[in-house]
Coordinates of N, CA and C in Angstrom, one line a residue:
M1 N 126.6 -147.5 -93.9 CA 127.2 -148.6 -93.1 C 128.6 -148.9 -93.7
L2 N 129.5 -149.1 -92.8 CA 130.9 -149.5 -93.2 C 131.1 -150.9 -92.6
S3 N 131.6 -151.8 -93.4 CA 131.9 -153.1 -92.8 C 133.3 -153.6 -93.2
V4 N 133.9 -154.4 -92.3 CA 135.2 -155.0 -92.5 C 135.0 -156.5 -92.4
T5 N 135.4 -157.2 -93.4 CA 135.1 -158.7 -93.4 C 136.4 -159.4 -93.6
N6 N 136.7 -160.3 -92.7 CA 137.9 -161.2 -92.8 C 139.2 -160.4 -93.2
L7 N 139.4 -159.3 -92.6 CA 140.6 -158.5 -92.9 C 141.8 -159.0 -92.3
T8 N 142.8 -159.3 -93.2 CA 144.1 -159.7 -92.8 C 145.1 -158.8 -93.4
F9 N 146.1 -158.3 -92.6 CA 147.0 -157.3 -93.2 C 148.4 -157.6 -92.7
K10 N 149.4 -157.7 -93.6 CA 150.8 -158.0 -93.2 C 151.7 -156.9 -93.7
V11 N 152.8 -156.7 -92.9 CA 153.9 -155.8 -93.3 C 155.2 -156.6 -93.3
H12 N 155.8 -156.8 -94.4 CA 157.0 -157.6 -94.5 C 156.8 -159.0 -93.8
N13 N 155.7 -159.6 -94.2 CA 155.4 -161.0 -93.7 C 155.0 -161.0 -92.2
K14 N 155.0 -159.8 -91.6 CA 154.6 -159.8 -90.2 C 153.1 -159.5 -90.1
I15 N 152.3 -160.3 -89.5 CA 150.9 -160.1 -89.4 C 150.5 -159.0 -88.5
I16 N 149.8 -158.0 -88.9 CA 149.4 -156.9 -88.1 C 147.9 -157.2 -87.7
F17 N 147.1 -157.6 -88.6 CA 145.7 -157.9 -88.3 C 145.4 -159.3 -88.9
N18 N 144.7 -160.1 -88.1 CA 144.4 -161.5 -88.6 C 142.9 -161.8 -88.5
N19 N 142.3 -161.7 -89.7 CA 140.9 -162.1 -89.9 C 140.0 -161.3 -89.1
I20 N 140.1 -160.0 -89.2 CA 139.2 -159.1 -88.4 C 137.9 -158.9 -89.2
S21 N 136.8 -158.9 -88.4 CA 135.5 -158.5 -89.0 C 134.7 -157.6 -88.1
S22 N 134.1 -156.6 -88.6 CA 133.3 -155.7 -87.7 C 132.4 -154.9 -88.6
I23 N 131.3 -154.4 -88.0 CA 130.3 -153.6 -88.8 C 130.2 -152.2 -88.0
F24 N 130.3 -151.1 -88.7 CA 130.1 -149.8 -88.1 C 128.8 -149.2 -88.7
N25 N 127.9 -149.0 -87.8 CA 126.6 -148.6 -88.3 C 126.4 -147.1 -88.4
N26 N 125.5 -146.6 -89.2 CA 125.2 -145.2 -89.3 C 124.7 -144.7 -88.0
G27 N 125.1 -143.5 -87.6 CA 124.7 -142.9 -86.3 C 125.6 -143.2 -85.2
E28 N 126.6 -144.1 -85.4 CA 127.5 -144.5 -84.4 C 128.8 -143.6 -84.3
I29 N 129.3 -143.5 -83.1 CA 130.7 -143.0 -82.8 C 131.4 -144.1 -82.2
I30 N 132.5 -144.6 -82.9 CA 133.2 -145.8 -82.5 C 134.6 -145.4 -82.2
G31 N 135.1 -145.7 -81.0 CA 136.4 -145.4 -80.6 C 137.3 -146.7 -80.7
I32 N 138.5 -146.5 -81.3 CA 139.4 -147.6 -81.5 C 140.6 -147.4 -80.5
T33 N 140.9 -148.3 -79.7 CA 142.0 -148.1 -78.7 C 142.8 -149.4 -78.6
G34 N 143.8 -149.4 -77.8 CA 144.7 -150.5 -77.5 C 146.0 -150.0 -77.1
A35 N 146.8 -151.0 -76.7 CA 148.2 -150.6 -76.2 C 149.0 -150.1 -77.4
A36 N 150.2 -149.5 -77.1 CA 151.1 -149.0 -78.2 C 151.4 -150.2 -79.1
G37 N 151.4 -150.0 -80.4 CA 151.7 -151.1 -81.3 C 150.6 -152.0 -81.7
S38 N 149.4 -151.7 -81.2 CA 148.3 -152.6 -81.4 C 147.7 -152.4 -82.8
G39 N 148.0 -151.4 -83.5 CA 147.6 -151.2 -84.9 C 146.5 -150.1 -85.1
K40 N 146.3 -149.2 -84.1 CA 145.3 -148.2 -84.2 C 145.4 -147.4 -85.5
R41 N 146.6 -146.8 -85.7 CA 146.8 -146.0 -86.9 C 146.6 -146.8 -88.2
T42 N 147.2 -148.0 -88.1 CA 147.1 -148.9 -89.3 C 145.7 -149.2 -89.7
F43 N 144.9 -149.4 -88.7 CA 143.5 -149.7 -88.9 C 142.8 -148.5 -89.6
I44 N 143.0 -147.3 -89.1 CA 142.4 -146.1 -89.8 C 142.9 -146.0 -91.2
N45 N 144.2 -146.2 -91.4 CA 144.8 -146.1 -92.7 C 144.2 -147.1 -93.7
L46 N 143.9 -148.3 -93.2 CA 143.2 -149.2 -94.1 C 141.8 -148.7 -94.4
L47 N 141.1 -148.2 -93.5 CA 139.7 -147.7 -93.7 C 139.7 -146.5 -94.7
C48 N 140.8 -145.7 -94.6 CA 140.8 -144.5 -95.4 C 141.5 -144.8 -96.7
S49 N 141.8 -146.0 -97.0 CA 142.3 -146.5 -98.3 C 143.7 -146.0 -98.6
K50 N 144.5 -145.7 -97.5 CA 145.9 -145.4 -97.7 C 146.7 -146.7 -97.9
K51 N 146.2 -147.8 -97.4 CA 146.9 -149.1 -97.6 C 145.9 -150.0 -98.3
R52 N 146.4 -150.6 -99.4 CA 145.5 -151.4 -100.2 C 145.9 -152.9 -100.3
K53 N 147.1 -153.2 -99.9 CA 147.5 -154.6 -100.0 C 147.1 -155.4 -98.8
Y54 N 145.9 -155.8 -98.8 CA 145.3 -156.6 -97.7 C 144.4 -157.7 -98.2
Q55 N 144.1 -158.6 -97.4 CA 143.2 -159.6 -97.7 C 141.9 -159.3 -97.0
G56 N 140.8 -159.7 -97.6 CA 139.5 -159.4 -97.0 C 138.8 -158.3 -97.8
I57 N 137.7 -157.8 -97.2 CA 136.9 -156.8 -97.9 C 136.5 -155.7 -96.9
I58 N 136.7 -154.4 -97.4 CA 136.2 -153.3 -96.7 C 135.2 -152.6 -97.6
S59 N 134.0 -152.5 -97.1 CA 132.9 -152.0 -98.0 C 132.1 -150.9 -97.3
I60 N 131.6 -150.0 -98.1 CA 130.7 -148.9 -97.7 C 129.4 -149.1 -98.4
D61 N 128.3 -149.3 -97.6 CA 127.0 -149.6 -98.1 C 127.1 -150.8 -99.1
D62 N 127.8 -151.9 -98.7 CA 127.9 -153.1 -99.5 C 128.7 -152.9 -100.8
C63 N 129.4 -151.8 -101.0 CA 130.2 -151.6 -102.1 C 131.7 -151.7 -101.7
N64 N 132.4 -152.6 -102.3 CA 133.9 -152.7 -102.0 C 134.6 -151.4 -102.3
I65 N 135.4 -150.9 -101.3 CA 136.0 -149.6 -101.5 C 137.1 -149.7 -102.7
E66 N 137.5 -150.9 -103.0 CA 138.4 -151.0 -104.1 C 137.7 -150.7 -105.5
N67 N 136.4 -150.7 -105.5 CA 135.7 -150.4 -106.7 C 135.1 -149.0 -106.7
I68 N 135.5 -148.2 -105.7 CA 135.0 -146.8 -105.7 C 136.1 -145.9 -106.2
S69 N 135.8 -145.0 -107.1 CA 136.8 -144.1 -107.6 C 137.3 -143.1 -106.5
K70 N 138.5 -142.6 -106.7 CA 139.1 -141.8 -105.7 C 138.3 -140.5 -105.4
R71 N 137.7 -139.9 -106.4 CA 136.9 -138.7 -106.3 C 135.7 -139.1 -105.5
N72 N 135.0 -140.1 -105.8 CA 133.8 -140.5 -105.0 C 134.1 -140.9 -103.6
Y73 N 135.3 -141.6 -103.5 CA 135.7 -142.0 -102.1 C 135.9 -140.8 -101.2
N74 N 136.5 -139.8 -101.8 CA 136.8 -138.6 -101.0 C 135.6 -137.8 -100.6
K75 N 134.5 -138.1 -101.3 CA 133.2 -137.5 -100.9 C 132.5 -138.3 -99.8
L76 N 132.8 -139.6 -99.8 CA 132.2 -140.5 -98.8 C 133.0 -140.5 -97.5
V77 N 134.3 -140.3 -97.5 CA 135.1 -140.4 -96.3 C 136.0 -139.2 -96.2
S78 N 136.1 -138.7 -94.9 CA 137.0 -137.6 -94.6 C 137.9 -138.1 -93.5
H79 N 139.2 -137.7 -93.5 CA 140.2 -138.2 -92.6 C 141.0 -137.0 -92.0
Y80 N 141.2 -137.2 -90.7 CA 142.0 -136.2 -89.9 C 143.0 -136.9 -89.1
S81 N 144.3 -136.4 -89.1 CA 145.3 -136.9 -88.2 C 146.1 -135.8 -87.6
S82 N 146.1 -135.7 -86.3 CA 146.8 -134.7 -85.6 C 148.3 -134.7 -85.9
S83 N 148.8 -135.8 -86.3 CA 150.3 -135.9 -86.6 C 150.6 -135.6 -88.0
Q84 N 149.6 -135.6 -88.9 CA 149.9 -135.5 -90.3 C 149.3 -134.2 -91.0
E85 N 148.5 -133.5 -90.1 CA 147.8 -132.4 -90.7 C 148.8 -131.3 -91.2
T86 N 148.5 -130.8 -92.4 CA 149.3 -129.7 -93.0 C 148.4 -128.5 -93.2
I87 N 148.8 -127.4 -92.7 CA 148.0 -126.2 -92.8 C 148.7 -125.1 -93.6
N88 N 147.9 -124.2 -94.0 CA 148.4 -123.0 -94.6 C 148.4 -121.9 -93.5
P89 N 149.6 -121.5 -93.0 CA 149.6 -120.6 -91.8 C 149.0 -119.2 -92.2
E90 N 149.0 -118.9 -93.4 CA 148.5 -117.6 -93.9 C 147.0 -117.5 -94.0
A91 N 146.4 -118.7 -94.0 CA 144.9 -118.8 -94.2 C 144.2 -118.2 -93.0
V92 N 143.1 -117.5 -93.3 CA 142.2 -117.0 -92.3 C 141.3 -118.1 -91.8
V93 N 141.0 -118.1 -90.5 CA 140.3 -119.3 -89.9 C 139.0 -119.6 -90.6
K94 N 138.2 -118.7 -90.9 CA 136.9 -119.0 -91.5 C 137.0 -119.5 -92.9
E95 N 138.0 -119.0 -93.6 CA 138.2 -119.5 -95.0 C 138.9 -120.9 -95.0
W96 N 139.7 -121.2 -94.0 CA 140.3 -122.5 -93.9 C 139.3 -123.5 -93.6
I97 N 138.3 -123.2 -92.7 CA 137.2 -124.2 -92.4 C 136.3 -124.3 -93.6
L98 N 136.1 -123.3 -94.3 CA 135.3 -123.3 -95.6 C 135.9 -124.2 -96.6
G99 N 137.2 -124.3 -96.6 CA 137.9 -125.2 -97.6 C 137.5 -126.6 -97.5
G100 N 137.0 -127.0 -96.3 CA 136.5 -128.4 -96.2 C 135.4 -128.7 -97.2
R101 N 134.7 -127.7 -97.7 CA 133.6 -127.9 -98.6 C 134.0 -128.1 -100.1
I102 N 135.3 -128.0 -100.3 CA 135.8 -128.0 -101.7 C 135.4 -129.3 -102.5
I103 N 135.2 -130.4 -101.8 CA 134.8 -131.6 -102.5 C 133.4 -131.5 -103.1
H104 N 132.7 -130.6 -102.6 CA 131.3 -130.4 -103.1 C 131.2 -129.2 -104.1
K105 N 132.3 -128.5 -104.3 CA 132.3 -127.3 -105.2 C 132.7 -127.7 -106.6
R106 N 132.0 -127.1 -107.5 CA 132.3 -127.2 -108.9 C 133.5 -126.4 -109.3
I107 N 134.3 -126.9 -110.2 CA 135.5 -126.2 -110.6 C 135.2 -124.8 -111.1
L108 N 135.9 -123.8 -110.6 CA 135.7 -122.4 -111.0 C 134.4 -121.7 -110.5
S109 N 133.6 -122.5 -109.8 CA 132.4 -122.0 -109.2 C 132.6 -121.5 -107.8
P110 N 132.0 -120.5 -107.3 CA 132.1 -120.0 -105.9 C 131.5 -121.0 -104.9
Y111 N 131.9 -120.9 -103.7 CA 131.2 -121.6 -102.6 C 129.7 -121.1 -102.5
T112 N 128.8 -122.0 -102.2 CA 127.4 -121.6 -102.1 C 127.1 -121.1 -100.7
D113 N 125.9 -120.5 -100.6 CA 125.5 -120.1 -99.3 C 125.4 -121.2 -98.3
L114 N 125.0 -122.4 -98.8 CA 124.9 -123.6 -98.0 C 126.3 -124.0 -97.5
D115 N 127.3 -123.9 -98.4 CA 128.7 -124.2 -98.0 C 129.1 -123.3 -96.8
R116 N 128.9 -122.0 -97.0 CA 129.3 -121.1 -96.0 C 128.5 -121.2 -94.7
E117 N 127.2 -121.6 -94.8 CA 126.4 -121.9 -93.6 C 127.0 -123.1 -92.8
I118 N 127.3 -124.1 -93.5 CA 127.9 -125.3 -92.9 C 129.2 -125.0 -92.2
A119 N 130.1 -124.3 -92.9 CA 131.4 -124.0 -92.4 C 131.3 -123.1 -91.2
Y120 N 130.3 -122.1 -91.2 CA 130.1 -121.2 -90.1 C 129.6 -122.0 -88.9
R121 N 128.7 -122.9 -89.1 CA 128.2 -123.7 -88.0 C 129.3 -124.5 -87.3
E122 N 130.2 -125.1 -88.1 CA 131.3 -125.9 -87.6 C 132.3 -125.0 -86.8
M123 N 132.5 -123.8 -87.3 CA 133.4 -122.9 -86.6 C 132.8 -122.6 -85.2
I124 N 131.5 -122.4 -85.1 CA 130.9 -122.2 -83.8 C 131.0 -123.4 -83.0
N125 N 130.7 -124.6 -83.6 CA 130.8 -125.8 -82.8 C 132.1 -126.1 -82.2
F126 N 133.2 -125.6 -82.8 CA 134.5 -125.8 -82.3 C 135.1 -124.6 -81.6
G127 N 134.2 -123.6 -81.3 CA 134.5 -122.5 -80.4 C 135.5 -121.5 -81.0
L128 N 135.4 -121.3 -82.3 CA 136.4 -120.5 -83.0 C 135.9 -119.2 -83.5
E129 N 134.7 -118.8 -83.2 CA 134.1 -117.6 -83.8 C 135.0 -116.3 -83.5
E130 N 135.6 -116.3 -82.3 CA 136.4 -115.1 -82.0 C 137.7 -115.0 -82.9
F131 N 138.0 -116.1 -83.6 CA 139.2 -116.1 -84.4 C 138.8 -116.1 -85.9
A132 N 137.6 -115.8 -86.2 CA 137.1 -116.0 -87.6 C 137.9 -115.2 -88.6
E133 N 138.4 -114.0 -88.3 CA 139.1 -113.2 -89.2 C 140.6 -113.2 -89.0
T134 N 141.1 -114.2 -88.2 CA 142.5 -114.3 -87.8 C 143.2 -115.3 -88.6
R135 N 144.4 -115.0 -89.0 CA 145.2 -116.0 -89.7 C 145.7 -117.1 -88.7
L136 N 145.8 -118.3 -89.3 CA 146.1 -119.5 -88.5 C 147.4 -119.3 -87.7
K137 N 148.4 -118.7 -88.3 CA 149.7 -118.5 -87.7 C 149.6 -117.6 -86.4
M138 N 148.5 -116.9 -86.2 CA 148.3 -116.0 -85.1 C 147.6 -116.6 -83.9
I139 N 147.1 -117.9 -84.1 CA 146.4 -118.5 -83.0 C 147.2 -119.7 -82.4
S140 N 146.8 -120.2 -81.3 CA 147.5 -121.3 -80.6 C 147.5 -122.6 -81.4
E141 N 148.4 -123.4 -81.1 CA 148.5 -124.7 -81.8 C 147.2 -125.5 -81.6
T142 N 146.7 -125.5 -80.4 CA 145.5 -126.3 -80.2 C 144.3 -125.7 -80.9
S143 N 144.2 -124.4 -81.1 CA 143.2 -123.7 -81.8 C 143.3 -124.0 -83.3
R144 N 144.5 -124.1 -83.8 CA 144.7 -124.5 -85.2 C 144.3 -126.0 -85.4
Q145 N 144.5 -126.8 -84.4 CA 144.0 -128.2 -84.4 C 142.5 -128.2 -84.5
M146 N 141.9 -127.4 -83.7 CA 140.4 -127.3 -83.7 C 139.9 -126.8 -85.1
A147 N 140.6 -125.9 -85.6 CA 140.2 -125.3 -86.9 C 140.3 -126.4 -88.0
S148 N 141.3 -127.2 -87.9 CA 141.5 -128.3 -88.9 C 140.4 -129.4 -88.8
M149 N 140.0 -129.6 -87.5 CA 138.9 -130.6 -87.3 C 137.6 -130.0 -87.8
A150 N 137.4 -128.7 -87.6 CA 136.2 -128.0 -88.1 C 136.1 -128.1 -89.6
R151 N 137.3 -128.0 -90.2 CA 137.4 -128.1 -91.7 C 136.9 -129.5 -92.2
V152 N 137.4 -130.5 -91.5 CA 137.1 -131.9 -91.9 C 135.6 -132.1 -91.6
H153 N 135.1 -131.6 -90.5 CA 133.6 -131.7 -90.2 C 132.8 -131.0 -91.3
S154 N 133.3 -129.9 -91.8 CA 132.6 -129.2 -92.8 C 132.3 -130.0 -94.1
A155 N 133.1 -130.9 -94.3 CA 132.9 -131.7 -95.5 C 131.6 -132.5 -95.5
Q156 N 131.2 -132.8 -94.2 CA 129.9 -133.6 -94.0 C 129.9 -134.9 -94.7
S157 N 131.0 -135.6 -94.7 CA 131.1 -136.9 -95.3 C 130.3 -137.9 -94.5
G158 N 129.9 -139.0 -95.2 CA 129.2 -140.0 -94.4 C 130.0 -140.7 -93.4
I159 N 131.3 -140.8 -93.6 CA 132.2 -141.4 -92.7 C 133.4 -140.5 -92.4
L160 N 133.6 -140.3 -91.1 CA 134.6 -139.4 -90.6 C 135.6 -140.2 -89.8
L161 N 136.9 -140.2 -90.2 CA 138.0 -141.0 -89.6 C 138.9 -140.0 -88.9
L162 N 139.1 -140.1 -87.6 CA 139.9 -139.2 -86.8 C 141.0 -140.0 -86.1
E163 N 142.2 -139.5 -86.2 CA 143.3 -140.1 -85.5 C 143.7 -139.2 -84.3
K164 N 143.6 -139.7 -83.1 CA 143.9 -139.0 -81.9 C 143.4 -137.5 -81.9
P165 N 142.1 -137.3 -82.1 CA 141.6 -135.9 -82.3 C 141.8 -135.1 -81.0
E166 N 141.8 -135.8 -79.8 CA 141.8 -135.0 -78.5 C 143.2 -134.7 -78.1
A167 N 144.2 -135.2 -78.8 CA 145.6 -135.1 -78.3 C 146.0 -133.6 -78.1
G168 N 146.4 -133.3 -76.9 CA 146.9 -131.9 -76.6 C 145.8 -130.9 -76.3
L169 N 144.6 -131.2 -76.5 CA 143.5 -130.3 -76.3 C 143.3 -130.0 -74.8
N170 N 142.8 -128.8 -74.4 CA 142.5 -128.6 -73.0 C 141.1 -129.1 -72.7
I171 N 140.7 -129.0 -71.5 CA 139.4 -129.6 -71.0 C 138.2 -129.0 -71.8
N172 N 138.2 -127.7 -72.0 CA 137.1 -127.1 -72.7 C 137.0 -127.5 -74.2
Q173 N 138.2 -127.6 -74.8 CA 138.3 -128.0 -76.2 C 137.8 -129.5 -76.3
K174 N 138.2 -130.3 -75.4 CA 137.7 -131.7 -75.4 C 136.2 -131.8 -75.3
V175 N 135.6 -130.9 -74.5 CA 134.1 -130.9 -74.4 C 133.5 -130.5 -75.7
L176 N 134.1 -129.4 -76.3 CA 133.6 -128.9 -77.6 C 133.7 -130.0 -78.7
L177 N 134.8 -130.7 -78.7 CA 135.0 -131.8 -79.6 C 134.0 -132.9 -79.4
T178 N 133.8 -133.3 -78.2 CA 132.8 -134.4 -77.9 C 131.4 -134.0 -78.4
N179 N 131.0 -132.7 -78.1 CA 129.7 -132.2 -78.5 C 129.6 -132.2 -80.1
A180 N 130.7 -131.8 -80.7 CA 130.7 -131.7 -82.2 C 130.5 -133.1 -82.8
L181 N 131.2 -134.0 -82.2 CA 131.1 -135.4 -82.7 C 129.6 -135.9 -82.6
K182 N 129.0 -135.6 -81.5 CA 127.7 -136.1 -81.2 C 126.7 -135.4 -82.2
K183 N 126.9 -134.1 -82.5 CA 126.1 -133.4 -83.4 C 126.3 -134.0 -84.8
Y184 N 127.5 -134.4 -85.1 CA 127.8 -134.9 -86.5 C 127.0 -136.2 -86.8
T185 N 126.7 -137.0 -85.7 CA 126.0 -138.3 -85.9 C 124.6 -138.2 -85.5
L186 N 124.1 -137.0 -85.1 CA 122.8 -136.9 -84.6 C 121.7 -137.2 -85.6
S187 N 121.9 -137.0 -86.9 CA 120.9 -137.3 -87.9 C 120.8 -138.8 -88.1
G188 N 121.7 -139.6 -87.6 CA 121.7 -141.0 -87.8 C 122.2 -141.5 -89.2
N189 N 122.8 -140.5 -90.0 CA 123.3 -140.9 -91.3 C 124.8 -141.0 -91.4
N190 N 125.5 -140.5 -90.4 CA 127.0 -140.4 -90.5 C 127.6 -141.4 -89.5
I191 N 128.8 -141.7 -89.7 CA 129.6 -142.6 -88.9 C 130.9 -141.9 -88.5
V192 N 131.3 -141.9 -87.2 CA 132.6 -141.4 -86.8 C 133.4 -142.6 -86.2
I193 N 134.6 -142.7 -86.7 CA 135.5 -143.7 -86.2 C 136.8 -143.0 -85.8
L194 N 137.2 -143.1 -84.5 CA 138.3 -142.4 -84.0 C 139.2 -143.2 -83.2
T195 N 140.5 -142.9 -83.2 CA 141.5 -143.6 -82.4 C 141.9 -142.7 -81.2
S196 N 142.2 -143.4 -80.1 CA 142.6 -142.6 -78.9 C 143.1 -143.6 -77.9
A197 N 144.1 -143.2 -77.1 CA 144.5 -144.0 -75.9 C 143.9 -143.4 -74.6
D198 N 143.1 -142.4 -74.7 CA 142.5 -141.8 -73.6 C 141.1 -142.4 -73.3
L199 N 141.1 -143.3 -72.4 CA 139.8 -144.0 -72.1 C 138.7 -143.1 -71.5
N200 N 139.1 -142.1 -70.8 CA 138.1 -141.2 -70.3 C 137.4 -140.4 -71.4
F201 N 138.2 -140.0 -72.4 CA 137.7 -139.3 -73.6 C 136.8 -140.2 -74.4
L202 N 137.3 -141.5 -74.6 CA 136.5 -142.4 -75.4 C 135.1 -142.7 -74.7
S203 N 135.2 -142.9 -73.3 CA 133.9 -143.1 -72.6 C 132.9 -142.0 -72.7
A204 N 133.4 -140.8 -72.7 CA 132.5 -139.6 -72.8 C 132.0 -139.4 -74.3
S205 N 132.8 -139.8 -75.3 CA 132.5 -139.5 -76.6 C 131.8 -140.6 -77.5
C206 N 132.1 -141.8 -77.1 CA 131.8 -142.9 -78.1 C 130.6 -143.7 -77.6
D207 N 129.9 -144.2 -78.6 CA 128.8 -145.2 -78.4 C 129.3 -146.6 -78.2
R208 N 130.5 -146.8 -78.8 CA 131.1 -148.2 -78.8 C 132.6 -148.0 -78.8
I209 N 133.2 -148.9 -78.0 CA 134.7 -148.9 -77.9 C 135.2 -150.2 -78.4
I210 N 136.2 -150.2 -79.2 CA 136.8 -151.4 -79.7 C 138.3 -151.4 -79.2
I211 N 138.7 -152.6 -78.6 CA 140.0 -152.7 -78.2 C 140.8 -153.7 -79.1
L212 N 141.9 -153.2 -79.7 CA 142.7 -154.0 -80.5 C 143.8 -154.7 -79.7
A213 N 144.0 -155.9 -79.8 CA 145.1 -156.7 -79.1 C 145.3 -158.0 -79.8
D214 N 146.5 -158.5 -79.8 CA 146.8 -159.8 -80.4 C 146.3 -160.0 -81.8
K215 N 146.5 -158.9 -82.6 CA 146.2 -158.9 -84.0 C 144.8 -159.0 -84.4
T216 N 143.9 -158.7 -83.4 CA 142.5 -158.8 -83.7 C 141.7 -157.9 -82.8
I217 N 140.4 -157.9 -82.9 CA 139.5 -157.1 -82.0 C 139.3 -158.0 -80.8
A218 N 139.9 -157.6 -79.7 CA 139.9 -158.4 -78.5 C 138.6 -158.1 -77.7
E219 N 138.1 -156.9 -77.7 CA 136.9 -156.5 -76.9 C 136.1 -155.5 -77.7
S220 N 134.8 -155.5 -77.5 CA 134.0 -154.4 -78.1 C 132.7 -154.3 -77.3
G221 N 132.4 -153.0 -77.0 CA 131.3 -152.7 -76.2 C 131.2 -151.3 -75.8
S222 N 130.2 -151.0 -74.9 CA 130.0 -149.6 -74.4 C 131.0 -149.3 -73.3
H223 N 131.0 -148.0 -72.8 CA 131.9 -147.6 -71.8 C 131.7 -148.5 -70.5
R224 N 130.6 -149.2 -70.4 CA 130.4 -150.1 -69.2 C 131.4 -151.2 -69.1
M225 N 132.1 -151.5 -70.2 CA 133.1 -152.6 -70.1 C 134.4 -152.2 -69.5
I226 N 134.6 -150.9 -69.4 CA 135.9 -150.3 -68.8 C 136.0 -150.6 -67.3
T227 N 136.9 -151.5 -67.0 CA 137.1 -151.9 -65.6 C 138.6 -151.9 -65.3
S228 N 139.0 -151.9 -64.0 CA 140.4 -152.0 -63.7 C 141.0 -153.3 -64.3
D229 N 140.3 -154.4 -64.3 CA 140.8 -155.6 -64.8 C 141.1 -155.5 -66.3
L230 N 140.2 -154.9 -67.0 CA 140.4 -154.7 -68.5 C 141.6 -153.8 -68.8
I231 N 141.8 -152.8 -68.0 CA 142.9 -151.9 -68.2 C 144.2 -152.6 -67.9
K232 N 144.2 -153.4 -66.9 CA 145.4 -154.2 -66.5 C 145.7 -155.2 -67.6
K233 N 144.7 -155.9 -68.2 CA 144.8 -156.9 -69.2 C 145.4 -156.4 -70.5
Y234 N 144.8 -155.3 -71.0 CA 145.2 -154.8 -72.3 C 146.2 -153.7 -72.3
F235 N 146.4 -153.0 -71.2 CA 147.3 -151.9 -71.2 C 148.4 -152.1 -70.2
N236 N 148.4 -153.2 -69.4 CA 149.4 -153.5 -68.4 C 149.6 -152.4 -67.5
T237 N 148.5 -151.8 -67.0 CA 148.6 -150.6 -66.2 C 147.6 -150.8 -65.0
E238 N 148.0 -150.4 -63.8 CA 147.1 -150.5 -62.7 C 146.3 -149.2 -62.6
A239 N 145.0 -149.3 -62.4 CA 144.1 -148.2 -62.4 C 142.9 -148.4 -61.5
I240 N 142.4 -147.4 -61.0 CA 141.1 -147.4 -60.3 C 140.0 -146.8 -61.1
V241 N 138.9 -147.6 -61.3 CA 137.8 -147.1 -62.1 C 136.6 -146.9 -61.2
T242 N 136.2 -145.6 -61.2 CA 135.0 -145.3 -60.4 C 133.9 -144.8 -61.4
K243 N 132.7 -144.6 -60.9 CA 131.6 -144.1 -61.7 C 131.2 -142.7 -61.3
N244 N 131.1 -141.8 -62.3 CA 130.7 -140.4 -62.0 C 129.2 -140.5 -61.6
I245 N 128.9 -139.9 -60.5 CA 127.5 -140.0 -60.0 C 126.5 -139.2 -60.8
Y246 N 127.0 -138.2 -61.6 CA 126.1 -137.4 -62.4 C 125.9 -138.0 -63.8
T247 N 127.0 -138.4 -64.4 CA 126.9 -138.9 -65.8 C 126.8 -140.4 -65.9
G248 N 127.2 -141.1 -64.9 CA 127.3 -142.6 -64.9 C 128.5 -143.1 -65.7
L249 N 129.3 -142.2 -66.2 CA 130.5 -142.6 -67.0 C 131.6 -143.1 -66.1
P250 N 132.5 -144.0 -66.5 CA 133.6 -144.4 -65.7 C 134.6 -143.3 -65.7
E251 N 135.3 -143.2 -64.6 CA 136.4 -142.2 -64.4 C 137.7 -143.0 -64.0
I252 N 138.7 -142.9 -64.8 CA 139.9 -143.7 -64.7 C 141.0 -143.0 -64.0
Q253 N 141.5 -143.5 -63.0 CA 142.7 -142.9 -62.3 C 143.8 -143.9 -62.3
I254 N 144.9 -143.5 -63.0 CA 146.1 -144.4 -63.1 C 146.8 -144.4 -61.8
I255 N 147.2 -145.6 -61.3 CA 148.0 -145.7 -60.1 C 149.4 -145.6 -60.4
E256 N 150.1 -144.5 -59.9 CA 151.5 -144.3 -60.2 C 152.3 -145.2 -59.3
E257 N 153.3 -145.8 -59.9 CA 154.3 -146.6 -59.1 C 155.3 -145.7 -58.4
N258 N 155.6 -146.0 -57.1 CA 156.6 -145.2 -56.4 C 158.0 -145.6 -56.9

């Protein structure tokens, strides 16, 4: 379990978050969304310990993250950002994904059969088996993105933090990503927290959606809370929300102004 208690964060005396509290339970996929400037990236950066000058407590299993060593923290939490990911273009796809297991590997020791099994499974989950022996520089940008997410998944950390994981992906890749996220939390032991502005993706992928607005958590609930009024209120956008007759999920159509 990850919990945020009375979190307040300022930048140059400007309040970004004011007294936020929330609990993220094992087995959950939680989507963080909100209008531009609502603090989605900042929230993830706080959770992944990139920013430490805040008031309040962020804890993992009742242990304050400020009291967890960097090495142990890196075993507990994995982070992916589509805008900050650095890759080795010469790396072969299967070896790049296997590199996600490095936090579990002893220095100078080879990867274990279990490491390779987990990495291979994630390569399959992300639809990359045909590129297994291919260098990253030889595949498309979105396939490289999928390979980097497979690498992060391979770490099998208890908490997975993803910034805009669906950005730029095609329809099939989004489906693969959604399925991979659900498999990741299937055991009930792991937590996925992701940010996105795509409400359709969040509805299909997440158990719970949190909307950031006015320096706090403005709304929290399942995909059932997504309505035209909510989109207008928090995103200042006109939209029509219908229900998919097969999945029951909301489908959002933005109304373009002439």
